[in-house]
mmCIF file of C-alpha atoms (C1' of nucleotides) and ligand atoms in Angstrom:
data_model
loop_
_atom_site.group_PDB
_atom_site.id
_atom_site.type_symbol
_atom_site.label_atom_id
_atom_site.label_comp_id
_atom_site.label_asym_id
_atom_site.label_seq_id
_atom_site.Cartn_x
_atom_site.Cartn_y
_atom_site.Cartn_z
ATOM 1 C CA UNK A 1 0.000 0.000 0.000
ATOM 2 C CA UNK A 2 1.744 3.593 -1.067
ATOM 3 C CA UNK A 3 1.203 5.404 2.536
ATOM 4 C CA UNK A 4 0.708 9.029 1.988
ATOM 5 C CA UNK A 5 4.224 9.420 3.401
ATOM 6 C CA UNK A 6 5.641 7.641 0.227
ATOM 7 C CA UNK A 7 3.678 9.898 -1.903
ATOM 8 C CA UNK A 8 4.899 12.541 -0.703
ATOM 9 C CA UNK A 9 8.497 10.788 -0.371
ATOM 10 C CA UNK A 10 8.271 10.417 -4.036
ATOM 11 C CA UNK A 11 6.944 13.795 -5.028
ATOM 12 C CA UNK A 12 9.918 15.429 -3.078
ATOM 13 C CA UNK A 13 12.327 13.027 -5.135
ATOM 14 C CA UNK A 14 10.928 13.635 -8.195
ATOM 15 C CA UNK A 15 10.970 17.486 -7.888
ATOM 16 C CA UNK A 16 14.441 17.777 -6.786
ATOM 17 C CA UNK A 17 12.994 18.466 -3.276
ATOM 18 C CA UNK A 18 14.416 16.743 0.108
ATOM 19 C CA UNK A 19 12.961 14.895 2.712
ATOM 20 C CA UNK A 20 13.096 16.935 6.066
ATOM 21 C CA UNK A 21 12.443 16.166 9.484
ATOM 22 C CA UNK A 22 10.212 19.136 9.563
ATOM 23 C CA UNK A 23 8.131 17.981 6.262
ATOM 24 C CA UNK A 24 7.543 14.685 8.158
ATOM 25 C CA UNK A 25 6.449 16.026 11.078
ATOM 26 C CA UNK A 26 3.739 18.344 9.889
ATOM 27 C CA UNK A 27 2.570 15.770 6.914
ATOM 28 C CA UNK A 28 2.155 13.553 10.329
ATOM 29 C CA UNK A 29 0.241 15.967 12.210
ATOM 30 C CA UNK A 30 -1.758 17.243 9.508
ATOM 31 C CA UNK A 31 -2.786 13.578 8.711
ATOM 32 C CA UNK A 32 -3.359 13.351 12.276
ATOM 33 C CA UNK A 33 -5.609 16.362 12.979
ATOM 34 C CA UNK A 34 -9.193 17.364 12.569
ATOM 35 C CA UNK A 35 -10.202 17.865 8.621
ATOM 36 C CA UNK A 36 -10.028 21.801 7.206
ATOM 37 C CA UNK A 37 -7.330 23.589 9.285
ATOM 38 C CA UNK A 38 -5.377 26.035 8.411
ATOM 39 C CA UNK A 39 -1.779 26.643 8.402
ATOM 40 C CA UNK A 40 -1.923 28.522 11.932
ATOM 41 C CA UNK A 41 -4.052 25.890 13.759
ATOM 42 C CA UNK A 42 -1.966 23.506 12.638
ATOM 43 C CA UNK A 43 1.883 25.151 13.426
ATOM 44 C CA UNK A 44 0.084 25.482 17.047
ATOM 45 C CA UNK A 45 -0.866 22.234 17.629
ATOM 46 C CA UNK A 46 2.355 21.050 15.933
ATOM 47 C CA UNK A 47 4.222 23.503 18.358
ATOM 48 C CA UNK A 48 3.516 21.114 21.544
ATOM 49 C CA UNK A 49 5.040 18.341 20.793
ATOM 50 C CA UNK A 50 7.571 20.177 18.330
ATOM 51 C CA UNK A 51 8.403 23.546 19.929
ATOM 52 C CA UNK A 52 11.552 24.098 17.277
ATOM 53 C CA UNK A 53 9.103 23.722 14.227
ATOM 54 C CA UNK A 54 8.949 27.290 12.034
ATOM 55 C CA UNK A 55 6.280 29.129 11.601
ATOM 56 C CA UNK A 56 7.155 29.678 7.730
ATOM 57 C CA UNK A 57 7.999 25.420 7.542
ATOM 58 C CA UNK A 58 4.386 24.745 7.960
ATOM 59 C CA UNK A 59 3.071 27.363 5.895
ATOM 60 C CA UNK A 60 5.682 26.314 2.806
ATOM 61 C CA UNK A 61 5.263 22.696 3.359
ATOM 62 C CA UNK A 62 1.139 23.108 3.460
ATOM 63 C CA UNK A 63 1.543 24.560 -0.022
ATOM 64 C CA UNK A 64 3.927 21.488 -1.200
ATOM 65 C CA UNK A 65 1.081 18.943 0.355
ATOM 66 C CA UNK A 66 -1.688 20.757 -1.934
ATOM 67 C CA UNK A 67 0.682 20.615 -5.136
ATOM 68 C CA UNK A 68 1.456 17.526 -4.248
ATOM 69 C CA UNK A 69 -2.228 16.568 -4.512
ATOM 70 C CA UNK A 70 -2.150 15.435 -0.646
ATOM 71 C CA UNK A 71 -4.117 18.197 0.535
ATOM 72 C CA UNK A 72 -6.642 20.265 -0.601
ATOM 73 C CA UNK A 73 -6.502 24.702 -0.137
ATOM 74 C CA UNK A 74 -10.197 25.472 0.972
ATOM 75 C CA UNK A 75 -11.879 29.262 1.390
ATOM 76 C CA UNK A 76 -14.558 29.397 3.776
ATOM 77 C CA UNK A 77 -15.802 32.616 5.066
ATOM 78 C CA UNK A 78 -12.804 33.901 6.994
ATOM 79 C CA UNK A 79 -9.859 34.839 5.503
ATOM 80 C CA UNK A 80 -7.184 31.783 6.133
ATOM 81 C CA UNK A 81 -6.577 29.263 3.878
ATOM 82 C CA UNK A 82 -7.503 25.577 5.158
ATOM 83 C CA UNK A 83 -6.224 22.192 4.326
ATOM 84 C CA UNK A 84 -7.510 19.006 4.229
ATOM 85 C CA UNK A 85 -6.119 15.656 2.880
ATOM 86 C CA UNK A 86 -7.805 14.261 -0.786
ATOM 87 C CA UNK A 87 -9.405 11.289 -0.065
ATOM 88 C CA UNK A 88 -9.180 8.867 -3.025
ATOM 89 C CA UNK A 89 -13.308 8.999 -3.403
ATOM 90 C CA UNK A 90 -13.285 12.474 -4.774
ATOM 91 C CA UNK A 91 -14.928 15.361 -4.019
ATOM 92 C CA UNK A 92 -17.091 17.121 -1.832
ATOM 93 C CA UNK A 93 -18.568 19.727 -0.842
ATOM 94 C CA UNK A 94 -19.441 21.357 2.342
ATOM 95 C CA UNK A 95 -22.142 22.970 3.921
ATOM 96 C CA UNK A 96 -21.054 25.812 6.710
ATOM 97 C CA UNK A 97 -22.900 27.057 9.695
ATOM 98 C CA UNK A 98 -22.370 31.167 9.936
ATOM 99 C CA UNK A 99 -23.045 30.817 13.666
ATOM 100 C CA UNK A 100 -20.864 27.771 15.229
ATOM 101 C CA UNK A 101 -18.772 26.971 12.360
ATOM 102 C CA UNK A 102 -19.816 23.151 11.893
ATOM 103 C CA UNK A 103 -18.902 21.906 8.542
ATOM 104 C CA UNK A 104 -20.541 19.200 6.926
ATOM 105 C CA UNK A 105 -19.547 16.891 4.074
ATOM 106 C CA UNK A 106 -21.607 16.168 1.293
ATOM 107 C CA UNK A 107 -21.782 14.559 -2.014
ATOM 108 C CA UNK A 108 -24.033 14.848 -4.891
ATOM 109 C CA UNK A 109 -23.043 13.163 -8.399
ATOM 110 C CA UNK A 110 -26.217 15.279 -9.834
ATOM 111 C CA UNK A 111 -24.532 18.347 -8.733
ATOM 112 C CA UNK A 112 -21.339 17.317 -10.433
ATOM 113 C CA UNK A 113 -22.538 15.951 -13.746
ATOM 114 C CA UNK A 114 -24.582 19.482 -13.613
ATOM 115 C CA UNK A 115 -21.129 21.304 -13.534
ATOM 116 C CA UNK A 116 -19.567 19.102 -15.684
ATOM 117 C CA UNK A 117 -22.187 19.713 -17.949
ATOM 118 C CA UNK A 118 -21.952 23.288 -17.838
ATOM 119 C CA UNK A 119 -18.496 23.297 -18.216
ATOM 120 C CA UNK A 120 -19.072 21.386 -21.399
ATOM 121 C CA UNK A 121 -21.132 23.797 -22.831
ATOM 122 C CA UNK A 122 -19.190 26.680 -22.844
ATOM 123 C CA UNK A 123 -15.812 24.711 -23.542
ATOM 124 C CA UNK A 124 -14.009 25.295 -20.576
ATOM 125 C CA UNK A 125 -11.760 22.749 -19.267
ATOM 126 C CA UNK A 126 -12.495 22.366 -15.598
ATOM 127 C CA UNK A 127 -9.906 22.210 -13.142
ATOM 128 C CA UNK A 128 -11.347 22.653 -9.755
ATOM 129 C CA UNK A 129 -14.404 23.703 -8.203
ATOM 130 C CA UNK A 130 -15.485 25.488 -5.138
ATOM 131 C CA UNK A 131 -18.979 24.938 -3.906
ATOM 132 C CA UNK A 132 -19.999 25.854 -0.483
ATOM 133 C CA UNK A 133 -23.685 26.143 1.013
ATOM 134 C CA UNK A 134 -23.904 28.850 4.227
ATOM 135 C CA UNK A 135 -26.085 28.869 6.943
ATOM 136 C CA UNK A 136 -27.894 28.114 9.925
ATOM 137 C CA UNK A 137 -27.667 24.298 11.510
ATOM 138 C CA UNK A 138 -30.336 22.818 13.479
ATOM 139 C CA UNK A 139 -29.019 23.408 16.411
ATOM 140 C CA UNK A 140 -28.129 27.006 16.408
ATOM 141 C CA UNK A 141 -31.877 27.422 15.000
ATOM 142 C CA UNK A 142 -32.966 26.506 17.775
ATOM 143 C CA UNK A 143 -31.789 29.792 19.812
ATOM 144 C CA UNK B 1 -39.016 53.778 -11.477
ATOM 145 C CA UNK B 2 -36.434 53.253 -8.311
ATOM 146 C CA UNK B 3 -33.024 54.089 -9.806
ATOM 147 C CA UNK B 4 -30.581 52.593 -7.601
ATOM 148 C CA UNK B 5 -29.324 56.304 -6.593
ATOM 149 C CA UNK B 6 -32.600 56.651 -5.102
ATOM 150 C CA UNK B 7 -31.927 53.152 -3.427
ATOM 151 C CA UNK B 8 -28.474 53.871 -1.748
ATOM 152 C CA UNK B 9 -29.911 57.258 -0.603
ATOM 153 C CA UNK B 10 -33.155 55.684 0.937
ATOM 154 C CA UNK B 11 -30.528 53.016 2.614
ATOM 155 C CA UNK B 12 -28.500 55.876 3.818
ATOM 156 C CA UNK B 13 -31.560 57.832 5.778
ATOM 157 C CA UNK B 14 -32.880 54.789 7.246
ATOM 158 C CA UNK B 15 -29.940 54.279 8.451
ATOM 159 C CA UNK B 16 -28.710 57.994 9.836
ATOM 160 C CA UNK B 17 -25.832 58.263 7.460
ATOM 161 C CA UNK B 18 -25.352 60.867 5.077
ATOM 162 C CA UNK B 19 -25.495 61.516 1.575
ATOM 163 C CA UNK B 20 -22.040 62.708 0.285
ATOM 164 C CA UNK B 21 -20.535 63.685 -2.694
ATOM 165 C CA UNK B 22 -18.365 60.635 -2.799
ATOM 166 C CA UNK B 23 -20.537 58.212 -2.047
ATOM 167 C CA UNK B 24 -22.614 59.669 -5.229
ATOM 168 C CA UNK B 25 -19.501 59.276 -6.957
ATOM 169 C CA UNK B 26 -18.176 56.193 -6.156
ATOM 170 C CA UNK B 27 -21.589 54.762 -6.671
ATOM 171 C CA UNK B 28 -22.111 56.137 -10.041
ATOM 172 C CA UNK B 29 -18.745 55.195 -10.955
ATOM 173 C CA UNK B 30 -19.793 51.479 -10.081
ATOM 174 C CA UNK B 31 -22.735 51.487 -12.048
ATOM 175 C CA UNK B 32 -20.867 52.348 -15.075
ATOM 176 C CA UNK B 33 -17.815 49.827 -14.185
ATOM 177 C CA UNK B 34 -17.338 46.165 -15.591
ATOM 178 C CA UNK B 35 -18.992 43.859 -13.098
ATOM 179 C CA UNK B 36 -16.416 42.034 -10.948
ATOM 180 C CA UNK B 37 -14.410 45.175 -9.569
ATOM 181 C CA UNK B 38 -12.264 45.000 -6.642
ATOM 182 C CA UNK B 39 -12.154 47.865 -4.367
ATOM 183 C CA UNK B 40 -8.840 49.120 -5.101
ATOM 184 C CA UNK B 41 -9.720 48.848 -9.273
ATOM 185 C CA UNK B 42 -12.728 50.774 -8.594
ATOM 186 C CA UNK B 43 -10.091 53.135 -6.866
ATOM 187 C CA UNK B 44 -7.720 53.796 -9.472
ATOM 188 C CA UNK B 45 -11.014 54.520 -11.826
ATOM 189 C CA UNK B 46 -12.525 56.827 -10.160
ATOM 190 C CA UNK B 47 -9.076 58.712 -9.471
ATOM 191 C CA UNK B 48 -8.645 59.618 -13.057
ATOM 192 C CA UNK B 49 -11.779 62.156 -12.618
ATOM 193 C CA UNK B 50 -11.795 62.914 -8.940
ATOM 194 C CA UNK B 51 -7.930 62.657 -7.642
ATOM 195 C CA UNK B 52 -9.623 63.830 -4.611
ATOM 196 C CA UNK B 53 -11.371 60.484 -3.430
ATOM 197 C CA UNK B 54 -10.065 58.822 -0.519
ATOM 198 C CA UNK B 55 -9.117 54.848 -0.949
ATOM 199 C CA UNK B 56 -10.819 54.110 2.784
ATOM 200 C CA UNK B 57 -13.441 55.897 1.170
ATOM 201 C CA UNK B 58 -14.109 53.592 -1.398
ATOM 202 C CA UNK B 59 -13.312 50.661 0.504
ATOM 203 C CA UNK B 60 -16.436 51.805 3.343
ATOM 204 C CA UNK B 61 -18.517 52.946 0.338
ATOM 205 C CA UNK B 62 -18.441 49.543 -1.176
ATOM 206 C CA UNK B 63 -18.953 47.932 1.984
ATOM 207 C CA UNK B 64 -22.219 50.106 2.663
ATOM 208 C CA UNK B 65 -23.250 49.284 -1.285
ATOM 209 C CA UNK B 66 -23.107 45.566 -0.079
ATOM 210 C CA UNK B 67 -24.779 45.787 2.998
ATOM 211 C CA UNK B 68 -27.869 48.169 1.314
ATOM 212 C CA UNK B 69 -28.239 45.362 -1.339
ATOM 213 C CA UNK B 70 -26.693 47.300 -4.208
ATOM 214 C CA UNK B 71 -24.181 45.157 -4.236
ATOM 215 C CA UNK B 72 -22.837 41.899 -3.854
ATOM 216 C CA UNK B 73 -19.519 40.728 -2.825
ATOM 217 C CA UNK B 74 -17.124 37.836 -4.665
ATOM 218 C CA UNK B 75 -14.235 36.080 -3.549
ATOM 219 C CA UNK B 76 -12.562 34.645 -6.308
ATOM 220 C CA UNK B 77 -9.379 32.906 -6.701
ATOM 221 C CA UNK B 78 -7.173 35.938 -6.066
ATOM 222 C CA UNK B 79 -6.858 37.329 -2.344
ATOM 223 C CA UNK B 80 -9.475 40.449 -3.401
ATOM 224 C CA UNK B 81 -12.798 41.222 -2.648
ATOM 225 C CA UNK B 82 -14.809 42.096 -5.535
ATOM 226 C CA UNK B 83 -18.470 43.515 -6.295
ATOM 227 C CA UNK B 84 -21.118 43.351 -8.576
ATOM 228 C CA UNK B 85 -24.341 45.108 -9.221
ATOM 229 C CA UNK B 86 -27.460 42.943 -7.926
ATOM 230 C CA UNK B 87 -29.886 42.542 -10.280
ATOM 231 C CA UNK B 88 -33.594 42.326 -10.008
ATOM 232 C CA UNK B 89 -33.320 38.437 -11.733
ATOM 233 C CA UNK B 90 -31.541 37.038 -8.585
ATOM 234 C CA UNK B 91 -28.171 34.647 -8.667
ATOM 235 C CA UNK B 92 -26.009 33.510 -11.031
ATOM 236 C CA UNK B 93 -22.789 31.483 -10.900
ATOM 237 C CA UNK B 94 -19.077 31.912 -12.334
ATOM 238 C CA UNK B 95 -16.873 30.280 -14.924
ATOM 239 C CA UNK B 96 -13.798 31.333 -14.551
ATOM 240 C CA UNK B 97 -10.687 31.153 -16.317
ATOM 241 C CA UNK B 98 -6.859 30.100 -14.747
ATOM 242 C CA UNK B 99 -5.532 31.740 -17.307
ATOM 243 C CA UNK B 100 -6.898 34.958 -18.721
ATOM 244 C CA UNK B 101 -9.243 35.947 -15.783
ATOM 245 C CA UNK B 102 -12.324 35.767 -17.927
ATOM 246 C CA UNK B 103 -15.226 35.044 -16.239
ATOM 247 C CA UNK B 104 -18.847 33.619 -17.515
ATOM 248 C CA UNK B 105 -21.657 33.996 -15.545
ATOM 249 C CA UNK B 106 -24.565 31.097 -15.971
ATOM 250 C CA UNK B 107 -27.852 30.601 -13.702
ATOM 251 C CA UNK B 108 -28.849 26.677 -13.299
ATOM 252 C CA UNK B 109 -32.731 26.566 -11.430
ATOM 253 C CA UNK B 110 -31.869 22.907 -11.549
ATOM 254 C CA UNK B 111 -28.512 23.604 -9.659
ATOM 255 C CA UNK B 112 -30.535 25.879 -7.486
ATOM 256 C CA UNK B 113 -33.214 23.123 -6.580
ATOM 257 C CA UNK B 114 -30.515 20.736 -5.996
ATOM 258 C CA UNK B 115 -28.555 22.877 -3.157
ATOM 259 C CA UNK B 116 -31.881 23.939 -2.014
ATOM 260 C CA UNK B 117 -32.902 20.096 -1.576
ATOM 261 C CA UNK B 118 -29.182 19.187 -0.028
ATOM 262 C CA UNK B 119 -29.580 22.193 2.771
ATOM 263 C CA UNK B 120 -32.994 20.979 3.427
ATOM 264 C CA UNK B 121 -31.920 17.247 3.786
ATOM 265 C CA UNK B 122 -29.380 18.331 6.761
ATOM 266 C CA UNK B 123 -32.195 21.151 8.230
ATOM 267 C CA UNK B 124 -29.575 23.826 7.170
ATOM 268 C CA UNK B 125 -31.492 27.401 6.642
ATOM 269 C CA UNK B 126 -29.448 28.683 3.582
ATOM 270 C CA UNK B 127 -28.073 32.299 4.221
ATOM 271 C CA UNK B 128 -25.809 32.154 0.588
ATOM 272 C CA UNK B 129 -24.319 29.616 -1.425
ATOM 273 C CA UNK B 130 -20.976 30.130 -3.301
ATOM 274 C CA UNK B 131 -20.048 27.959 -6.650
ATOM 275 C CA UNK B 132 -17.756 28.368 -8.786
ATOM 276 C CA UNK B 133 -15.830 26.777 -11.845
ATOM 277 C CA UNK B 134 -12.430 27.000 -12.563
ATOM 278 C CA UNK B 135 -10.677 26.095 -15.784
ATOM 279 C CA UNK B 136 -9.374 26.848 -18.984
ATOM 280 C CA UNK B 137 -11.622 28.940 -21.534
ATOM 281 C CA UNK B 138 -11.885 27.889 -25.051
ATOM 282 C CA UNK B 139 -9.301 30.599 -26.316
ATOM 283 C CA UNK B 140 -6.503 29.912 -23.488
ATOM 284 C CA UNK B 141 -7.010 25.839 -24.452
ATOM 285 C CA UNK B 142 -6.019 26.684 -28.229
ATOM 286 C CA UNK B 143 -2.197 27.297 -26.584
ATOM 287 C "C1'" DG C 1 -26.421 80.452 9.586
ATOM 288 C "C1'" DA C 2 -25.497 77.729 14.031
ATOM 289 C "C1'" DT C 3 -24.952 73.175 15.714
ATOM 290 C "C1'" DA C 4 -24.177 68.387 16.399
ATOM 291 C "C1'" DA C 5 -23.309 64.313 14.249
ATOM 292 C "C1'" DA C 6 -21.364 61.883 10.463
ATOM 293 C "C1'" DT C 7 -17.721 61.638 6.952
ATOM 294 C "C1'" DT C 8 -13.455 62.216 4.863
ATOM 295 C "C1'" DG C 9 -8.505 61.423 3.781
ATOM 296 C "C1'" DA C 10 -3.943 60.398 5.239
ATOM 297 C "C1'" DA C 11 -1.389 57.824 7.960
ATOM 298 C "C1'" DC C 12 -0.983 54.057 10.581
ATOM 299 C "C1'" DA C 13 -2.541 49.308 12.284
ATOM 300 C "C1'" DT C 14 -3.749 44.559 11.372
ATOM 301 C "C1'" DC C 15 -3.734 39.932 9.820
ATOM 302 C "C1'" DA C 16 -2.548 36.126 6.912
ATOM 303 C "C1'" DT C 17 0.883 34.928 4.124
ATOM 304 C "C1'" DT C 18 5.429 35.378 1.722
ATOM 305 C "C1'" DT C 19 10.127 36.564 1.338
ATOM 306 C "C1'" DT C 20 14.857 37.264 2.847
ATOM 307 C "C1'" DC C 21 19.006 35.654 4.426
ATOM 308 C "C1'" DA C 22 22.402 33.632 7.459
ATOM 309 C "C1'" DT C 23 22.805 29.085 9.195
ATOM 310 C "C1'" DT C 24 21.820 24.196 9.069
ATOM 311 C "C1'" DT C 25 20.659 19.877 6.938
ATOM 312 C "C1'" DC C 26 20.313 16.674 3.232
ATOM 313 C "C1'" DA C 27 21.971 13.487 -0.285
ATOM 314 C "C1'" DA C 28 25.079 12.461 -3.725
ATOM 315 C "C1'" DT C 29 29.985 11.666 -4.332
ATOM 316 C "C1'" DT C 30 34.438 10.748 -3.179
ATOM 317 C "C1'" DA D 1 33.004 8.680 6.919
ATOM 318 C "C1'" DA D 2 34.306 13.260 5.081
ATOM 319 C "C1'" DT D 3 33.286 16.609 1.340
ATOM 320 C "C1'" DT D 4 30.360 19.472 -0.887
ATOM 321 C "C1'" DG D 5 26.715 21.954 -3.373
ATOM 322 C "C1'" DA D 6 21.984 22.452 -3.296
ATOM 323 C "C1'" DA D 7 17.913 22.860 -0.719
ATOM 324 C "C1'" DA D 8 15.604 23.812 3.688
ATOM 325 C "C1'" DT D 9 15.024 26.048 7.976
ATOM 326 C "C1'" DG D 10 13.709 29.692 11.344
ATOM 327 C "C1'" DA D 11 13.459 34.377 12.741
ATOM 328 C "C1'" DA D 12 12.584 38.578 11.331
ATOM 329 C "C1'" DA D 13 11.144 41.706 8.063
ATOM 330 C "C1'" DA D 14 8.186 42.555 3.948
ATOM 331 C "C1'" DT D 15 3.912 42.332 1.625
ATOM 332 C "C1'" DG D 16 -0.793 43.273 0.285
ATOM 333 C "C1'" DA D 17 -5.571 43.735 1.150
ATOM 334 C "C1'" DT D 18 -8.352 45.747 4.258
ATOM 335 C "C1'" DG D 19 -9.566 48.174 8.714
ATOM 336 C "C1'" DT D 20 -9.019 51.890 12.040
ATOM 337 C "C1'" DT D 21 -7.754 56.463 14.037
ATOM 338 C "C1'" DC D 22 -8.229 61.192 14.340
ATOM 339 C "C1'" DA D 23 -8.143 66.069 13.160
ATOM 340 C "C1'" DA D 24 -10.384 68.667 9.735
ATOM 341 C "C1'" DT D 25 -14.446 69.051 6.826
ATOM 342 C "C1'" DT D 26 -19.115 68.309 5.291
ATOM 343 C "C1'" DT D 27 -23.955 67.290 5.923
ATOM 344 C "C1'" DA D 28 -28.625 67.558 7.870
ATOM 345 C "C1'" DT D 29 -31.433 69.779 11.125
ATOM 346 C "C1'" DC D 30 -32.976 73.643 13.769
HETATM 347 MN MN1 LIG E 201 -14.064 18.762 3.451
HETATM 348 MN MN1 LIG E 202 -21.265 37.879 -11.621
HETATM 349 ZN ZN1 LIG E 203 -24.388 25.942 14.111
HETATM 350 ZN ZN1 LIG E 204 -8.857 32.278 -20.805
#
DNA sequence: GATAAATTGAACATCATTTTCATTTCAATT
DNA sequence: AATTGAAATGAAAATGATGTTCAATTTATC
């Protein structure tokens, strides 16, 4: 089985890149963590166990994860980027509550073939796609 | 009819704020802008005509254009904020290109019905939804 | 026109992210 | 195992978009 840390292993190799003590670390703890933090959250809880870790190391090696095609860059509504690893099972897409934050996962291959299909029909070649659905959850309705 | 001077001034009593020279200007200067404008664009418009305007000026002008409706803000794939007119014929969504920044706007009511049905599904209350589609346009392919 | 409240513009502050650069580490080679 | 050149690191400074401060000005109301 290629473990993500081989991937990443071999994109390093193959891009001239090294393997650093550093980049192991935070592909561990970003593997490790809760789904769709960002750089910052993650440096912090990375700092605990690894108080000599940079600041700038985990934003530069977050970037190498998402060209590696490890990780994914998300937007939500605040203004940090956020990470989280590509699951084999493509994509999905998320539905955000504006008052606690909760982020749910979901699928829908009718929404994609939709896009798809779009795409299509003006010619574009699509690359990515960002599709996000804000507002209230059930339980902060209820307030 | 309601032109949408009458709008932001309406907004503006309700509201206690002021009508002011530069908010007429800026917001005229908005209207007659391509859609998709960040603040700082809109700036260096407007600045060929009135050298005078302020750039916090704009920036809290096109925040009070947002928050009266006027307009709506976009966060694209750049770091910017940008705005577009509302019209009366509500939302529409963006195809965008990597390469040459041209963007496509397209509606979808079956897109619509879809998100609608997926937010009702988890007992979300939708505030706003954000999709867009990233790729290559036609002309930037034929490179 | 007097008055109080809101606005403006310039400069400065902020916040996430990026860059710089001297020092350290890696990996290929002797 | 030592050499060595390239790449990486960490701390600090730079950046870039946006927000805030504050003295001076403008607006709306009386
Ligand atoms: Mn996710
Ligand atoms: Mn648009
Ligand atoms: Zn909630
Ligand atoms: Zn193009």
């Amino acid at each position: 089985m290629a473990t993500v840390k081989d991937l990443f292993r071999d994109y390093l190799g193959k891009h001239g890149l090294k393997v650093t003590r550093q980049r192991e670390i935070i592909l561990e703890g970003f593997m490790g963590s809760p789904s769709h933090l960002s750089a910052e959250e993650l440096y912090l809880r990375l700092r605990k166990d690894h108080p000599n870790i940079g600041y700038a190391t985990v934003y530069r090696t977050m970037k190498l994860l998402a060209d590696s095609g490890i990780a994914s860059e998300r937007h939500f509504g605040d203004r940090q980027t956020r990470y989280e690893p590509n699951t084999s099972d493509d994509h999905h897409y998320h539905l955000i509550c504006n008052s606690c934050g909760r982020i749910i996962e979901f699928e829908d291959p009718k929404i994609e073939d939709l896009l798809q299909q779009t795409a299509s029909d003006h010619h574009f070649t699509l690359s990515h796609q960002r599709l996000e659905l804000y507002g209230l959850c059930p339980d902060c309705q209820a307030r």
